[in-house]
C-alpha cells in the first residue's frame, strides 16, 4: 500500500483553507517580555493561503498488520480526550465521526488499530512512571497537561521528540509555537497540534452577547474594531464602563443584575499575556528566565491590575454565584462580555440569543498582533521511553497527527464551532485570529516560585503592589528556574 506521499487534495485545501490556517503549527512565535509584541511573523489577521501540497513522509513499506497503537488519554469531565477513539454511544456528533474516519484511514494505510484508556492527570503521571520503573511497554503515546508532562520529562520517562524517527515538528499539523517555547537544552519532550482538540478547547476567548451589545451600543461594530486593531484593553474598559445596571432594584450588586463583563481573578494573566508578555520566557541559550522585569512588562501588569481592580465585574467570588450562574446570565443577556476558554463556548449550543467570539484585546494600538493565552490545563503529547519500537511509534504518531488535520480539525473548527456555535462569518474570522495566536507561558505552566497564583492573589487582595510582591520572591523564582534546569541534565 502506498504511503510515502499523501497529498492533501486541492479541493480539500480550498474547502478547509481557513480552518487549516488557524490550527496546529501555523501558530506564530510569541515575543515575550523582552521583545514588545511587534514581530513580523504574524499579524493577527486572517491567513488566506496554505501550502497546496504537504506530504506525510513515512516509509512506503510501513505496515503493521493488526498492531494496537495504545494511547493513554486524559479523563477530566468536559476536558477529556474525546479525539483518540470514537464513542460508540454518541450519535451524529461531528468530532466523534471524524475520529472514526481518521482511525479507519490509519488502519487502512498502516494496518494499525488505535486503542485508548483515559485516566486522570495524576494517574497518568503515576502510570507512566510505574511503567518506566518496571520497563513495561504498555503505551505508545500519552496525552496529559503540559505541567505534568514536564514532571515526566524531568524524571526521564519520555523521549526527546527531536530524536523520534519520522516525527517532523516543522509540519503544519504540529504547533510550532510549542517547540519555540518548550524546547529546553535542545530537547522537546511533548507537543500539541491537530492531533487533539484540547489545545483549542483550552485557549482563551472573549465571548459577547450580540443581541445585548446591539441593544446597549447599537453603533458599535465590534468586529470592525478588532480588524482595525483598535480592540485594546482601554477600548474594552470604555465600552463596558456604563453597562452595569441594578435590574432587580434591590440597591445592591448581585447575580441578577446586568453586568458589562464576567471574568475571574485568573484573567489578570489573560490581559498580561494578550500583550505578548509572559512570566517566564526562553533565554535564547536553551534555558529560560524570569521575564517580568522589563519596562513594558511592568507597565502591562500595572495597567492590567488597574483594569481588574478599578472596574466592577460579575465575579463569582464576589457575588456568591456559581459557574452555572455565569453561563445563565450570559445566555439571557444580563452579562454582555464573558472571558473564558473555548471549551465553555462549546457549551452554548442551547443559547437562543446570538453571540460572537473575539480575541483578547491588544494592550494598545502600537501592538501589531493579537495573542491568545492558554489555560493551565493545556495538554501535550509525549512518548514513553518504554516503547519497544520507537520508529514504529514515530511513524504512527506522525500519521495520526497528519490525518487529524484532515478529519478532526475541520470537524472541530468548521462543524462544531462554526456551523453550530459561531452563527456568522465574522466570528469565523475572529476564530482564525484566536487559534493562530496561541501563547504558552512557562511561568504559568511550571509555577516556578509560586508564580502561577501570585497575580491572582494580588487581585483577590485588591492590591496593585505588583513590583514589591515580585521583588520579595525574585530570588526564589530564579533559584527555582536554576534547579529546574539542572534537573534536565540527563
Short mmCIF file of C-alpha atoms in Angstrom, two decimals:
data_model
loop_
_atom_site.label_atom_id
_atom_site.label_comp_id
_atom_site.label_asym_id
_atom_site.label_seq_id
_atom_site.Cartn_x
_atom_site.Cartn_y
_atom_site.Cartn_z
CA UNK A 1 0.00 0.00 0.00
CA UNK A 2 1.48 3.30 -1.00
CA UNK A 3 2.08 5.65 1.92
CA UNK A 4 5.18 7.68 1.10
CA UNK A 5 3.29 10.56 -0.41
CA UNK A 6 -0.07 11.61 0.89
CA UNK A 7 -1.06 14.92 -0.68
CA UNK A 8 -3.96 16.97 0.53
CA UNK A 9 -6.17 17.42 -2.45
CA UNK A 10 -6.64 20.86 -3.90
CA UNK A 11 -10.37 20.55 -3.38
CA UNK A 12 -9.91 19.78 0.31
CA UNK A 13 -7.49 22.66 0.66
CA UNK A 14 -9.98 25.03 -0.91
CA UNK A 15 -12.70 23.92 1.47
CA UNK A 16 -10.54 23.85 4.57
CA UNK A 17 -8.22 26.77 3.86
CA UNK A 18 -9.46 29.00 6.62
CA UNK A 19 -9.58 26.19 9.16
CA UNK A 20 -6.10 24.90 8.46
CA UNK A 21 -4.59 28.33 8.65
CA UNK A 22 -5.87 28.65 12.18
CA UNK A 23 -4.57 25.44 13.73
CA UNK A 24 -1.54 23.38 14.57
CA UNK A 25 1.89 24.57 13.52
CA UNK A 26 0.55 27.70 11.88
CA UNK A 27 0.64 29.29 15.31
CA UNK A 28 3.14 32.16 15.21
CA UNK A 29 6.02 32.66 17.58
CA UNK A 30 5.40 34.74 20.69
CA UNK A 31 7.64 37.58 21.72
CA UNK A 32 7.88 37.50 25.50
CA UNK A 33 8.57 40.49 27.72
CA UNK A 34 11.97 41.42 26.33
CA UNK A 35 10.53 41.98 22.87
CA UNK A 36 7.36 44.04 22.60
CA UNK A 37 4.65 42.49 20.52
CA UNK A 38 5.72 43.98 17.24
CA UNK A 39 7.06 40.91 15.46
CA UNK A 40 6.53 40.37 11.77
CA UNK A 41 5.99 36.61 11.79
CA UNK A 42 2.25 37.04 12.23
CA UNK A 43 -0.10 39.96 12.15
CA UNK A 44 -3.15 38.56 13.86
CA UNK A 45 -5.10 38.90 10.64
CA UNK A 46 -6.76 36.07 8.76
CA UNK A 47 -4.38 33.80 6.92
CA UNK A 48 -5.83 33.25 3.47
CA UNK A 49 -3.39 30.77 1.93
CA UNK A 50 -1.91 27.41 2.82
CA UNK A 51 0.57 25.17 1.09
CA UNK A 52 -1.06 23.45 -1.85
CA UNK A 53 0.87 20.28 -1.09
CA UNK A 54 2.10 18.91 2.21
CA UNK A 55 3.36 15.39 2.38
CA UNK A 56 3.31 12.78 5.10
CA UNK A 57 6.85 11.49 4.82
CA UNK A 58 6.92 7.94 6.12
CA UNK A 59 8.30 4.76 4.55
CA UNK A 60 6.21 3.19 1.82
CA UNK A 61 6.66 -0.25 3.34
CA UNK A 62 5.42 0.78 6.79
CA UNK A 63 2.57 -1.57 7.63
CA UNK A 64 1.86 -3.19 11.00
CA UNK A 65 -0.74 -5.89 10.47
CA UNK A 66 -3.18 -5.74 13.39
CA UNK A 67 -0.91 -3.78 15.73
CA UNK A 68 -2.79 -2.00 18.52
CA UNK A 69 -1.46 1.51 18.97
CA UNK A 70 -2.07 2.22 22.64
CA UNK A 71 -2.83 5.78 23.70
CA UNK A 72 -3.21 6.94 27.30
CA UNK A 73 -5.63 9.88 27.31
CA UNK A 74 -6.99 12.41 29.75
CA UNK A 75 -10.11 11.81 31.82
CA UNK A 76 -11.43 15.05 33.26
CA UNK A 77 -15.12 15.53 32.59
CA UNK A 78 -15.71 18.11 29.87
CA UNK A 79 -11.94 18.36 29.36
CA UNK A 80 -11.37 14.71 28.50
CA UNK A 81 -9.68 13.19 25.46
CA UNK A 82 -12.55 12.58 23.04
CA UNK A 83 -10.32 12.60 19.97
CA UNK A 84 -8.45 9.29 20.35
CA UNK A 85 -11.08 6.61 19.81
CA UNK A 86 -14.76 7.05 18.90
CA UNK A 87 -17.50 6.74 21.49
CA UNK A 88 -19.98 4.24 20.12
CA UNK A 89 -22.74 5.67 22.34
CA UNK A 90 -22.66 9.05 20.57
CA UNK A 91 -24.79 9.64 17.51
CA UNK A 92 -24.43 12.41 14.94
CA UNK A 93 -21.53 14.02 16.79
CA UNK A 94 -19.19 15.60 14.20
CA UNK A 95 -15.99 15.20 16.22
CA UNK A 96 -16.77 11.61 17.13
CA UNK A 97 -17.50 10.80 13.49
CA UNK A 98 -14.23 12.45 12.44
CA UNK A 99 -12.28 10.34 14.96
CA UNK A 100 -13.90 7.25 13.49
CA UNK A 101 -12.93 8.28 9.95
CA UNK A 102 -9.35 9.14 10.91
CA UNK A 103 -8.83 5.87 12.73
CA UNK A 104 -10.26 3.90 9.82
CA UNK A 105 -7.88 5.71 7.48
CA UNK A 106 -4.87 4.85 9.65
CA UNK A 107 -5.98 1.24 9.92
CA UNK A 108 -6.34 1.09 6.14
CA UNK A 109 -2.99 2.72 5.44
CA UNK A 110 -0.85 1.27 8.23
CA UNK A 111 -2.74 -1.80 9.43
CA UNK A 112 -2.96 -0.22 12.88
CA UNK A 113 -5.90 -0.18 15.28
CA UNK A 114 -5.87 2.76 17.70
CA UNK A 115 -6.99 1.86 21.23
CA UNK A 116 -7.17 4.09 24.28
CA UNK A 117 -7.59 4.32 28.02
CA UNK A 118 -8.38 7.61 29.76
CA UNK A 119 -7.10 8.43 33.25
CA UNK A 120 -6.88 11.48 35.49
CA UNK A 121 -3.77 13.63 35.15
CA UNK A 122 -2.27 12.34 38.39
CA UNK A 123 -2.98 8.76 37.42
CA UNK A 124 -1.32 9.27 34.01
CA UNK A 125 1.86 10.52 35.68
CA UNK A 126 1.92 7.55 38.05
CA UNK A 127 1.13 5.06 35.28
CA UNK A 128 3.96 6.29 33.06
CA UNK A 129 6.42 6.43 35.96
CA UNK A 130 5.50 2.93 37.10
CA UNK A 131 5.78 1.53 33.59
CA UNK A 132 9.20 3.13 33.12
CA UNK A 133 10.35 1.84 36.51
CA UNK A 134 9.21 -1.69 35.65
CA UNK A 135 10.28 -1.33 31.99
CA UNK A 136 6.77 -2.22 30.89
CA UNK A 137 5.86 -1.39 27.30
CA UNK A 138 2.19 -0.59 27.96
CA UNK A 139 1.57 2.59 25.95
CA UNK A 140 2.88 4.11 22.74
CA UNK A 141 1.64 7.66 23.31
CA UNK A 142 0.08 9.68 26.10
CA UNK A 143 -1.75 12.98 26.46
CA UNK A 144 -1.58 14.98 29.69
CA UNK A 145 -1.37 18.58 30.94
CA UNK A 146 1.93 20.17 29.95
CA UNK A 147 2.78 20.85 33.58
CA UNK A 148 2.57 17.11 34.27
CA UNK A 149 4.48 16.34 31.09
CA UNK A 150 7.34 18.49 32.38
CA UNK A 151 7.38 16.33 35.53
CA UNK A 152 7.68 13.17 33.44
CA UNK A 153 10.39 14.73 31.28
CA UNK A 154 12.37 15.81 34.32
CA UNK A 155 12.21 12.23 35.63
CA UNK A 156 13.50 10.78 32.37
CA UNK A 157 10.25 9.00 31.46
CA UNK A 158 9.66 10.33 27.94
CA UNK A 159 11.60 10.68 24.72
CA UNK A 160 13.05 13.84 23.27
CA UNK A 161 10.78 14.27 20.23
CA UNK A 162 13.63 15.65 18.15
CA UNK A 163 15.15 12.16 18.29
CA UNK A 164 11.99 10.23 17.35
CA UNK A 165 12.17 8.96 13.77
CA UNK A 166 9.63 10.35 11.28
CA UNK A 167 8.09 12.95 13.60
CA UNK A 168 8.60 16.22 11.74
CA UNK A 169 7.82 19.04 14.15
CA UNK A 170 8.08 21.62 11.37
CA UNK A 171 4.98 20.25 9.67
CA UNK A 172 1.83 22.32 9.96
CA UNK A 173 -0.02 19.66 11.94
CA UNK A 174 2.28 20.35 14.90
CA UNK A 175 2.14 23.62 16.85
CA UNK A 176 5.48 25.28 16.13
CA UNK A 177 4.97 27.70 18.99
CA UNK A 178 5.26 24.81 21.46
CA UNK A 179 8.67 23.95 20.05
CA UNK A 180 9.73 27.59 20.20
CA UNK A 181 8.63 27.92 23.82
CA UNK A 182 9.11 24.48 25.38
CA UNK A 183 12.46 23.39 23.94
CA UNK A 184 14.92 23.12 26.82
CA UNK A 185 18.60 22.48 26.12
CA UNK A 186 17.75 21.43 22.58
CA UNK A 187 15.22 18.89 23.79
CA UNK A 188 11.45 18.87 23.37
CA UNK A 189 9.57 16.21 25.30
CA UNK A 190 5.98 16.92 24.31
CA UNK A 191 3.98 18.94 21.84
CA UNK A 192 0.47 19.52 20.59
CA UNK A 193 -1.38 20.49 17.44
CA UNK A 194 -4.03 18.99 15.20
CA UNK A 195 -3.64 15.63 16.93
CA UNK A 196 -6.01 16.88 19.64
CA UNK A 197 -8.86 19.35 20.06
CA UNK A 198 -7.92 20.01 23.70
CA UNK A 199 -5.33 22.63 22.77
CA UNK A 200 -8.03 24.73 21.10
CA UNK A 201 -10.51 23.93 23.86
CA UNK A 202 -8.09 25.36 26.44
CA UNK A 203 -7.49 28.64 24.57
CA UNK A 204 -8.94 31.87 25.96
CA UNK A 205 -11.76 33.60 24.09
CA UNK A 206 -13.82 36.72 24.69
CA UNK A 207 -17.50 35.93 24.20
CA UNK A 208 -20.06 38.65 23.71
CA UNK A 209 -23.84 38.53 23.59
CA UNK A 210 -24.57 40.09 20.21
CA UNK A 211 -28.18 40.92 20.96
CA UNK A 212 -27.37 42.58 24.27
CA UNK A 213 -24.48 44.57 22.80
CA UNK A 214 -26.60 45.72 19.85
CA UNK A 215 -29.28 46.95 22.25
CA UNK A 216 -26.88 48.83 24.52
CA UNK A 217 -24.33 50.02 21.94
CA UNK A 218 -26.14 49.96 18.57
CA UNK A 219 -23.44 51.99 16.82
CA UNK A 220 -20.56 49.69 17.75
CA UNK A 221 -19.28 47.30 15.06
CA UNK A 222 -17.11 45.23 17.37
CA UNK A 223 -15.72 43.02 14.61
CA UNK A 224 -14.52 46.02 12.66
CA UNK A 225 -12.93 47.37 15.83
CA UNK A 226 -10.92 44.13 16.09
CA UNK A 227 -9.94 44.19 12.41
CA UNK A 228 -8.89 47.84 12.66
CA UNK A 229 -6.60 46.94 15.61
CA UNK A 230 -8.50 49.32 17.88
CA UNK A 231 -9.66 46.47 20.12
CA UNK A 232 -7.50 47.37 23.12
CA UNK A 233 -7.82 46.95 26.86
CA UNK A 234 -8.63 50.65 27.13
CA UNK A 235 -11.34 50.33 24.46
CA UNK A 236 -12.89 47.37 26.29
CA UNK A 237 -12.87 49.30 29.55
CA UNK A 238 -14.58 52.29 27.94
CA UNK A 239 -17.13 50.05 26.24
CA UNK A 240 -18.31 48.25 29.38
CA UNK A 241 -17.92 51.08 31.85
CA UNK A 242 -21.57 52.16 31.93
CA UNK A 243 -23.23 48.82 31.24
CA UNK A 244 -23.78 47.67 34.84
CA UNK A 245 -27.36 48.17 35.99
CA UNK A 246 -29.40 47.24 39.08
CA UNK A 247 -32.10 45.30 37.27
CA UNK A 248 -33.96 43.98 40.31
CA UNK A 249 -33.91 47.33 42.13
CA UNK A 250 -32.63 45.93 45.43
CA UNK A 251 -29.88 48.52 45.66
CA UNK A 252 -27.02 46.02 45.71
CA UNK A 253 -24.86 44.28 43.17
CA UNK A 254 -25.84 40.66 42.65
CA UNK A 255 -26.02 37.93 40.04
CA UNK A 256 -29.46 39.03 38.86
CA UNK A 257 -28.26 42.47 37.72
CA UNK A 258 -26.86 43.44 34.34
CA UNK A 259 -23.10 43.35 34.02
CA UNK A 260 -20.84 44.61 31.27
CA UNK A 261 -18.45 41.73 31.75
CA UNK A 262 -17.98 38.46 33.59
CA UNK A 263 -14.45 37.30 34.41
CA UNK A 264 -12.40 35.59 37.10
CA UNK A 265 -9.32 36.56 39.09
CA UNK A 266 -7.26 34.42 36.70
CA UNK A 267 -8.00 36.89 33.90
CA UNK A 268 -5.22 39.11 35.18
CA UNK A 269 -2.98 36.77 33.14
CA UNK A 270 -5.35 36.88 30.16
CA UNK A 271 -4.67 40.61 29.79
CA UNK A 272 -0.98 40.28 30.60
CA UNK A 273 -0.43 37.50 28.05
CA UNK A 274 -2.64 39.28 25.50
CA UNK A 275 0.05 41.97 25.39
CA UNK A 276 2.58 39.32 24.31
CA UNK A 277 4.15 39.29 27.75
CA UNK A 278 4.96 36.13 29.73
CA UNK A 279 6.14 35.41 33.27
CA UNK A 280 8.93 33.07 32.19
CA UNK A 281 10.43 33.05 28.70
CA UNK A 282 13.16 31.17 26.77
CA UNK A 283 16.53 32.80 27.37
CA UNK A 284 17.93 32.16 23.90
CA UNK A 285 20.55 29.78 25.27
CA UNK A 286 18.50 26.63 25.69
CA UNK A 287 17.02 27.53 29.06
CA UNK A 288 14.56 30.10 30.30
CA UNK A 289 14.42 33.10 32.59
CA UNK A 290 12.20 35.34 34.69
CA UNK A 291 10.59 37.76 32.23
CA UNK A 292 8.60 40.29 34.26
CA UNK A 293 11.28 42.90 34.88
CA UNK A 294 11.26 44.83 31.60
CA UNK A 295 9.75 48.29 31.46
CA UNK A 296 6.98 47.08 29.19
CA UNK A 297 6.16 44.01 31.30
CA UNK A 298 5.79 46.17 34.40
CA UNK A 299 3.62 48.66 32.52
CA UNK A 300 1.40 45.88 31.17
CA UNK A 301 0.92 44.23 34.57
CA UNK A 302 0.26 47.59 36.21
CA UNK A 303 -2.46 48.51 33.71
CA UNK A 304 -3.91 45.00 33.83
CA UNK A 305 -4.28 45.33 37.59
CA UNK A 306 -5.85 48.76 37.14
CA UNK A 307 -8.40 47.25 34.76
CA UNK A 308 -9.21 44.39 37.11
CA UNK A 309 -9.48 46.48 40.27
CA UNK A 310 -10.89 49.81 39.06
CA UNK A 311 -13.97 48.28 37.43
CA UNK A 312 -16.88 46.20 38.71
CA UNK A 313 -17.35 42.80 37.10
CA UNK A 314 -19.55 39.75 37.51
CA UNK A 315 -17.17 37.65 39.60
CA UNK A 316 -18.38 34.51 41.30
CA UNK A 317 -16.02 35.08 44.23
CA UNK A 318 -17.71 38.43 44.94
CA UNK A 319 -21.35 37.71 44.13
CA UNK A 320 -21.94 34.37 45.85
CA UNK A 321 -22.52 32.95 42.37
CA UNK A 322 -21.62 29.74 40.57
CA UNK A 323 -20.23 28.95 37.13
CA UNK A 324 -23.75 27.95 36.12
CA UNK A 325 -24.95 31.42 37.17
CA UNK A 326 -22.28 32.89 34.88
CA UNK A 327 -23.47 30.75 31.99
CA UNK A 328 -27.13 31.55 32.57
CA UNK A 329 -26.51 35.28 32.84
CA UNK A 330 -24.59 35.34 29.58
CA UNK A 331 -27.17 33.23 27.77
CA UNK A 332 -30.04 35.52 28.78
CA UNK A 333 -28.07 38.69 28.01
CA UNK A 334 -27.62 40.15 31.51
CA UNK A 335 -23.87 39.64 31.03
CA UNK A 336 -22.64 41.23 27.79
CA UNK A 337 -18.99 40.08 27.65
CA UNK A 338 -17.50 36.93 29.13
CA UNK A 339 -13.84 35.96 29.29
CA UNK A 340 -13.46 32.17 29.27
CA UNK A 341 -11.94 29.19 27.47
CA UNK A 342 -13.17 27.85 24.15
CA UNK A 343 -14.49 24.66 25.75
CA UNK A 344 -17.07 26.75 27.61
CA UNK A 345 -18.11 28.39 24.36
CA UNK A 346 -18.91 24.94 23.01
CA UNK A 347 -21.45 24.56 25.83
CA UNK A 348 -23.61 27.33 24.37
CA UNK A 349 -25.44 25.24 21.80
CA UNK A 350 -28.81 25.74 23.55
CA UNK A 351 -28.41 29.53 23.60
CA UNK A 352 -31.26 31.30 21.80
CA UNK A 353 -29.71 34.75 21.69
CA UNK A 354 -26.89 35.35 19.21
CA UNK A 355 -23.33 35.57 20.43
CA UNK A 356 -19.88 36.09 18.94
CA UNK A 357 -16.25 35.40 19.75
CA UNK A 358 -13.32 37.80 19.95
CA UNK A 359 -9.61 37.56 20.76
CA UNK A 360 -8.33 39.09 23.98
CA UNK A 361 -7.72 42.81 23.45
CA UNK A 362 -4.41 44.35 22.46
CA UNK A 363 -2.51 46.22 25.15
CA UNK A 364 -2.51 49.33 22.97
CA UNK A 365 -2.77 50.28 19.29
CA UNK A 366 1.03 50.09 18.90
CA UNK A 367 0.84 46.32 19.34
CA UNK A 368 0.89 44.76 15.90
CA UNK A 369 -0.87 41.45 16.57
CA UNK A 370 -3.15 39.61 18.96
CA UNK A 371 -2.17 36.93 21.47
CA UNK A 372 -4.42 34.26 22.95
CA UNK A 373 -3.33 32.84 26.28
CA UNK A 374 -3.79 29.17 27.06
CA UNK A 375 -5.13 27.55 30.20
CA UNK A 376 -3.01 25.75 32.77
CA UNK A 377 -4.86 22.62 31.61
CA UNK A 378 -3.39 22.82 28.09
CA UNK A 379 -2.23 19.36 27.05
CA UNK A 380 0.84 17.90 25.38
CA UNK A 381 1.54 14.53 23.78
CA UNK A 382 4.62 12.52 24.69
CA UNK A 383 6.18 9.12 24.03
CA UNK A 384 7.23 6.91 26.99
CA UNK A 385 10.82 5.64 26.98
CA UNK A 386 9.49 2.09 27.31
CA UNK A 387 8.17 1.74 23.76
CA UNK A 388 9.76 -1.30 22.11
CA UNK A 389 9.85 0.09 18.57
CA UNK A 390 10.49 3.84 18.51
CA UNK A 391 10.44 4.05 14.71
CA UNK A 392 7.01 2.42 14.56
CA UNK A 393 5.72 4.77 17.24
CA UNK A 394 7.09 7.79 15.39
CA UNK A 395 5.51 6.73 12.11
CA UNK A 396 2.08 6.09 13.61
CA UNK A 397 2.13 9.25 15.73
CA UNK A 398 3.03 11.36 12.69
CA UNK A 399 0.27 9.72 10.66
CA UNK A 400 -2.20 10.26 13.48
CA UNK A 401 -1.39 13.99 13.58
CA UNK A 402 -1.47 14.29 9.77
CA UNK A 403 -4.86 12.64 9.38
CA UNK A 404 -6.21 14.52 12.39
CA UNK A 405 -5.60 17.69 10.44
CA UNK A 406 -7.64 16.32 7.57
CA UNK A 407 -10.53 14.89 9.57
CA UNK A 408 -10.72 16.13 13.16
CA UNK A 409 -9.65 19.75 12.80
CA UNK A 410 -12.33 20.55 10.20
CA UNK A 411 -14.95 18.80 12.35
CA UNK A 412 -13.97 20.81 15.41
CA UNK A 413 -13.40 24.08 13.66
CA UNK A 414 -15.94 24.19 10.86
CA UNK A 415 -18.74 21.99 12.16
CA UNK A 416 -18.64 22.04 15.95
CA UNK A 417 -17.63 25.69 16.33
CA UNK A 418 -18.61 27.36 13.10
CA UNK A 419 -21.73 25.59 11.98
CA UNK A 420 -23.33 25.21 15.41
CA UNK A 421 -21.97 27.99 17.59
CA UNK A 422 -20.46 30.86 15.65
CA UNK A 423 -23.53 31.98 13.74
CA UNK A 424 -21.93 34.47 11.41
CA UNK A 425 -18.95 34.61 9.07
CA UNK A 426 -17.25 37.36 11.05
CA UNK A 427 -16.96 35.11 14.09
CA UNK A 428 -15.17 32.71 11.78
CA UNK A 429 -12.58 35.36 11.08
CA UNK A 430 -12.23 36.02 14.79
CA UNK A 431 -11.59 32.32 15.41
CA UNK A 432 -8.84 32.39 12.80
CA UNK A 433 -7.15 35.11 14.82
CA UNK A 434 -7.66 33.36 18.16
CA UNK A 435 -6.35 29.95 17.11
CA UNK A 436 -3.40 31.35 15.16
CA UNK A 437 -2.26 33.40 18.17
CA UNK A 438 -1.78 30.88 20.99
CA UNK A 439 0.72 31.87 23.65
CA UNK A 440 2.30 29.45 26.13
CA UNK A 441 3.63 30.92 29.38
CA UNK A 442 6.26 28.78 31.07
CA UNK A 443 5.79 30.66 34.33
CA UNK A 444 2.15 29.62 34.41
CA UNK A 445 2.82 26.03 33.37
CA UNK A 446 5.81 25.41 35.66
CA UNK A 447 4.67 27.55 38.60
CA UNK A 448 8.27 28.47 39.42
CA UNK A 449 8.47 30.44 42.65
CA UNK A 450 4.72 30.11 43.02
CA UNK A 451 4.18 32.45 40.07
CA UNK A 452 1.06 30.72 38.89
CA UNK A 453 -1.12 32.16 41.64
CA UNK A 454 0.72 35.36 42.52
CA UNK A 455 -1.06 37.67 40.04
CA UNK A 456 -4.42 36.19 41.08
CA UNK A 457 -3.58 36.73 44.73
CA UNK A 458 -2.99 40.42 44.05
CA UNK A 459 -6.46 40.68 42.51
CA UNK A 460 -8.04 38.72 45.34
CA UNK A 461 -6.38 41.03 47.85
CA UNK A 462 -7.43 44.13 45.87
CA UNK A 463 -3.74 45.04 45.72
CA UNK A 464 -1.74 46.77 43.00
CA UNK A 465 1.60 46.16 44.71
CA UNK A 466 2.97 44.12 41.83
CA UNK A 467 6.55 45.40 41.90
CA UNK A 468 7.06 44.92 45.63
CA UNK A 469 5.41 41.49 45.55
CA UNK A 470 7.79 40.23 42.90
CA UNK A 471 10.80 41.88 44.50
CA UNK A 472 10.07 39.71 47.54
CA UNK A 473 10.15 36.47 45.61
CA UNK A 474 12.54 37.22 42.77
CA UNK A 475 15.33 35.22 44.37
CA UNK A 476 13.06 32.23 44.94
CA UNK A 477 11.89 32.35 41.31
CA UNK A 478 15.43 32.46 39.95
CA UNK A 479 16.52 29.63 42.26
CA UNK A 480 13.55 27.53 41.13
CA UNK A 481 14.44 28.11 37.49
CA UNK A 482 18.08 27.17 38.09
CA UNK A 483 17.06 24.00 39.94
CA UNK A 484 14.61 23.03 37.23
CA UNK A 485 17.20 23.42 34.50
CA UNK A 486 19.71 21.35 36.48
CA UNK A 487 17.20 18.53 36.63
CA UNK A 488 17.23 18.37 32.82
CA UNK A 489 20.88 17.30 32.77
CA UNK A 490 20.18 13.67 31.89
#
